[in-house]
Amino acid sequence: MDLNLISLTGTVGGVIYKNPANGYIVLEIESNEELIPVVGNLGDIAEGEKLTLTGGYIESPKYGRQFKAQTCERMPPETKDEIRRYLSSGIIRGVGPAIAKKITDKFGEETLDIIENSPQKLSEITGINADKAIYIASEYKRICNVKSIISFLAEYGFTPQTAIFVWQKYDNSSLSLIKENPYLLCGEGIDADFEAVDKLAFALGIDSCALGRVKAAVAYVLRANTDAGHTCLPEEVLRSQVCENYEISLDAFDMSLEDGVKSGEFTVLSGGKHARVFLSAYYRAERFISDKLSDMLKMNAKARQDYMDEIAGIEFSEGIKYETLQKQAINGCLANCIFILTGGPGTGKTTALNAVIKICKTLKKSIALAAPTGRAAKRMSEITGENAKTIHRLLEVDVTNENLLTFKRNELNPLERDYIIIDEMSMVDSLLFEALLRAIKLGTTLIMVGDSNQLPSVGAGNVLGDLIDSELIPSIELKEIFRQAAESLIVTNAHKIIGGEEPELTIRDKDFFFMECACDSDIARLTVELVKTRLPKTYNYSPIDDIQVLTPTKIGSAGTKELNRALQTALNPPSREKRELRLFDPPFREGDKVMQTVNDYEVMWQKGTEKGKGVFNGDIGVITEIDPHNGSMRVNFDGRVAFYNGNMPGKLEHAYAVTIHKSQGSEYNAVIIALTERSPRLLYRNLLYTGVTRAKNILIAAGSRSVITQMTANYMKTARYSCLKPLLIARFKKGEEI
C-alpha cells in the first residue's frame, strides 16, 4: 500500500505487542496530547522512548485507524520523568519501577550518562551492589548497540530481523564489522540477499571489483546451490553464475577463488574432466565419507560371512518362510561391516529388517536404530517394536557457545554398538552422514535402509544414490511384491509409477482413488471437503492426526500456501477462545497444525518427566498455547511439548498441507495429493512415487489425469553435483587422489 509519508514525533506510552524474531511491534505513542496506535517492523522499542516516525495512516477493518511506520529515529529520553518511564519498562532485566525511581531520584537527567560512563556510582543506591551496577551498564550498552545496528541497516532497507541475526553473530562489534565489510550480511546465519547488500556496499563506497565483494559473490552462489542440493559446482558453471549475475570480470573471479582457497574457505578438486569447487565444509564431508567407507569395506574380509543357520532358526521359531532374496538381504546385513538394503513398498523390507534385529538379539549383539526425522524414527519404532531415535539424538546433538552445531558422539566418543541401522537413508545429506560416520567405530556394522526411488535429501548431497552407483557398497534391492501387499492398489500403483507405467485410476473399491478436477480451484475445494467432511465421516479419521494433504508446489490455489489458508479456515476458524499471533500470514492460532522448517537445537521440550532440547526440520505438531504479548507458544510434537520464545515461531509454518518433498520419511493413514500443474518442472516420476508411498491406508489423487500421465512418463531425476562417488572409487580401488 502506498502511503503519503508524514512524520510523527512523540513518546512511547506503552508497548502492546512485539516479536523479537522480525522486529514487528504494536505500540501507542503520545503526540500532541493524543495517544496514537502505531504498527511496523521497528525492532525493540521500550515505553518512555522518544521517537520520530516516518509513515502514514491506515484504516484497519479490525483495529481502526493506525499509524503504519516505515522508519524510526530514536531520541534518547531527556527529562527525569521520561528516563524513569524508560527504565521502568523492563528494557533492562532486573530493573523495575522501584529501582528506576531510586536511580532517577538520585541522578535525575544525568541518569543515562551515569549508567553509560560512571556505572560504579549506581552502587551508592540501596539495593544495587557493584555487580548489579556493572550488569545494568553492560545491558544498557548492549541495548544501545542493538538499536544502532537496527537503525543503520533500516536506512538501507534491511529488516530488524536481519539486524538481530547480525547482533547474535557479531555482538558488540556488529556495526563496525558491517561498515568495514557489508558482505558479511550474506554469510551463513544471516543470509541476506546479495543484491541488497550490494546497494549498501555501494553507498559505503566499496568498489565493485573489491576482493571482498567478489569472494562474497562466490560464497553466496555456492551456498545458494547447497540449498538446491549440490555439494559443489563445476568451476565453469560457478564462474558463469558469478560473473554474469554480478558483473564481475573473469580475472577478478580467478583472483578471488585463489584467495578463498588459500584462506580455506573454498576447495577446488581438479581431477576428472572438470574442476569442482566446494565450500570447504562440504569437501571435507565427502572426503571423510569416502575415506571412512573405504576402511570399513576393507574390513569385510575379516567379517563372518554366513548367518544362514540363524536365519533358519528365526524361520522355525516365527513360522516364517523367507524368499531367497530376503535371505540374502538378511545375511548381507549381518555379514558385512557396511550394507545397503533397499526396496519399495510391499517388498518385504520391514520383514527382513525385523529378522536382522531378532538375530542380533539372539546373538546378544547391541543395536541402535535411527532415522533422519522424528516422524521417520517414530515409524521405525512402530514397525520394529524397538526404540528408534533421530540421528541427531543418537549422536547427542550439542550447540557451542558460538551457536555452532556439534555432536557429543564422534571419533573420541564413539557409539558403543555392534550394529547401527539407519532407515530412510535417502533423506540423509552429506554433512549429517559425515557426522554419523565419525561416531562409528571400525568393527561396528552400519546397515543403511531406504528406497532409492524416493526423492534425495533436502540438504546437500546425494548420499544413498552415490553409494549405490559406486557399486562398491554391498547392497540388495528387494523387488518382488508379496501377495498380501499386492492386494493394495497403493502398493501396485506405486510400483507401476516407478516402472514408467500409468497407474490404475478406475478401480473404486480399493485404497487408491483418483478424482478428476478441471482446475486448481476445483482441486482446492475438493481437498477441503475431503479433509473436513468426507474422510472423517467415512473412515472416522481425524483431520489433524490422520489426514495429510500433499502438493508438488507452494504456489497457486492448490499450492501449500493457499491450501493451508483454506484448510485453517475450515478446520480451525477464528474464535474468542483461541489466541493468535497475527503478524504471520495466515496467523498462527491455537489448534493449528504446524511443521518445523529448520533444525533448531535450542527449543526446549518436555514429555512427561523427560526433558530435552531440539526440534528438527519436518517435525509436525499442534499449537496448544499462544501468548500474543511476547510472541511465545507451545507446540505438541507427538507428546513432546516444545516451548517457542518470541524469536522462534518464524521457524514454523502451517502444515495442513505440505510439499511432497517435506513429507519424506513420514506415513499417514490418509493422503490427498493435490495434482496441480502450476510448477511444470516439479512434475516428475519420483515426486509422484514419493507422494503415493506416504499413504498407509487411503490415497486420493485429485487433479487432471494428464498430470499423472506427464509425471509417470517424466523420468527426470533431480541432478546433483557431488564428488562422493568418484572420491570413493578412487580411494578404494586405486588408493590415490583425484
Steps between C-alpha positions, in 0.01 A plus 500: 500500500641841407486750787524877496811517715482727801696529825369428848699590812415399852570283804415132520211470744486123492605192303203275420677226304848427365667209327880491535526258205411756236479828689124543450350714774170656601529800729325821606676832462407820683508789254332840546300365795361220282567125543561359150526125420812418293595181315812405304825305490689734729699266722522505878338816636424572864246712681631852560712522184466814285456419131467676169313268265457525125198335344130557454157425636312184404150378581490146639159326472563340838704757692397830346732793422871427552829662409707258290865591553760431234802655673578591857750748643565469871570792727626423849259586782604832652285597796508323834147368444577374147810316625309349794227370269762363261684306772173387661391332177710190569742580216779394742419171669498541879431874490134560578303810597632513858870481403442739207347756736792472745754551218325798343423659839874502571643587159214673321567598141859373527381140559578357156841671491578351842394151386713523187812671631509472882303186586686454829295790641187287474627292793438805722130412479354255749422171327770536231836338571812532286421191290148618426630844406737346244217281370266798451773688312584207273131437423445868417802495269371183335158657443656811350717290268207286386298811424794649311532201268121488450490871414804481272374204300145638485633794297591252225179298510605213727248370750556502876509119477815524287651738752420260782671215314806727456502582868469135601804418287731800556377652829647842589722504191201476263486857375873547445537162327207560264625847407842352428365205303124509430524168314510329840122540476498231229668251732347189652260576781407843360447408134409845372435542129820579310341771285369680810845484661650633176292816535626552855860438391466749214365763744804437722731557204623143460633429152309246290831323423608481864631157596256479792202555269611240246578237766161567656334449162676166453402384850144625451454303178653184650280528808189556289586185307540295818141601574414345163677175600844545340812445710715662231484665156709454186738795491365620164141493631602694812699750293206558267250553782724736694631707211174535309270558796720750683698664216836368615797460269660161436830620645331621819320166533824303459681717756221468757477124453875464549486719811206301639688173449804642684283614791326162516153631414485316166643172374565420133512136392681490167484132396274375223364697205391802702640668808240514779477779758368440853432696810771322696267346759331298225831383352617389844173310545524311170870433548447362850205286387704344220797432730291349780290282269811377325642389835172331593488317167849365552386347829235290323760232429533446877126483562302180547333425167218255572201538732272253317466274806375794708259597220364145492457516876288816474291340226433202728426698815285762329326273250628712210634397162731762350545537126849429361583869446374586847734239649788646303407849623479389865832318471657800327394734779651274765814387317643830376650799676286720276189409302215668310150351498252666266154425370164652429174449691381143545833335413572362847759756605349535849478121539870467414592783737309341787681170435835680526396653833382164640821324400709780656309452825545122483875548455497760782624770265425861594307707247395860446216608270471850356343704223548857373172649633285461807206362303723252318650386832152460650391291200816289530416432865146397407603251231787343698373521857841642597599844620614719209643850521569778257861494380551831680389350830703185443809717453401720799470834327658797675548870428821691576517844662539635147160341414667243272361150465711218635449145628621341822545170317806508273838331447597568861167390642361241254172312516545173689283276282562186295239590237362841402194503274397821319158512333384747231859532384397694189432797730852510648718782364878518480567700818276279715649181355849628573401561863351151524810331361724693738311340788523143365797286607672274250354158568147630552261396223304778328176394329338761278134445412306703249320537170732622227200602288395768747610862484854584614571681826386856559857586601797494264622170362369184339644256751288188449498534121876559482578203725283265293634637170859448616429122494744462790260475792338156538129547437179321409180648360183308584263516203240225532163618631363254754149363454340685791658831396392440140138534615569869566451726199727753672785247485436373147448851361819621668696227323328579170591866534867433571505255210366764263152346471187705552330409828153344510256788555159345436467251788272641770497228768866495605726744688610724207246748362531746214265802491500705182508878545492757222712771663697592812204671668298176461791302649509738798123479561502119478802475729333708773180294469693171525702609804218669688205272428525200271802310637411559869140391433589190297811376688473683835836666428620807689560788255808597704653169608409258220470701178783676317468714189802494266572711194801544272521877545452791738334731247150531357158416644600131520845579646586476868455870585142535376398148603623568853298820509185321378547199729568718804175689433310172467657306788613764750308825444550812716343483843500709816627193682804464268790742528701596193830641377366733232829617351522179293297445184286305563524557875607228738202393712463265793401164353695551174697216343857620442835372372852592609691623192860498628698308760488703822714359779400763758125426525426351842244218525347277762326160476372394839800516731747485208654829387716581200602749234457504124221494243591395148411581142182314402363444852121555501303607807200695626508842668357456848564842651586852377600810695433786255671754725850354469456288188566170678315173447490134593483229235423132562717275280367148558504545877809720518377846597749757369524860617566768237607842621432815295805439278392154386150488341645620169655153468154342481248489217146369470486129418142421404661475156873441438712444192569142402870566557430598863297181557796263452546247777139535618198276466137605545176303521354707216678713241345742252731607217398826336630447145538859388671587170625830641871399510579287191864442598376313810284256306726196490473131587694483826294784649170324425641169629616663825157657554312177435722297734425736792148348525442211740129426448340749257645698208294755309649670194302814409565672171543431131570157355744668262715613795535138620587395143759778476658421837512124435667552163754752629796299629701813573685465828623804683860521378742593776863598484696283742844338509425226752485221242831578321673569833389163637599310187840665487565444869396134506609368162816695439592650832584822321376856491275644229 
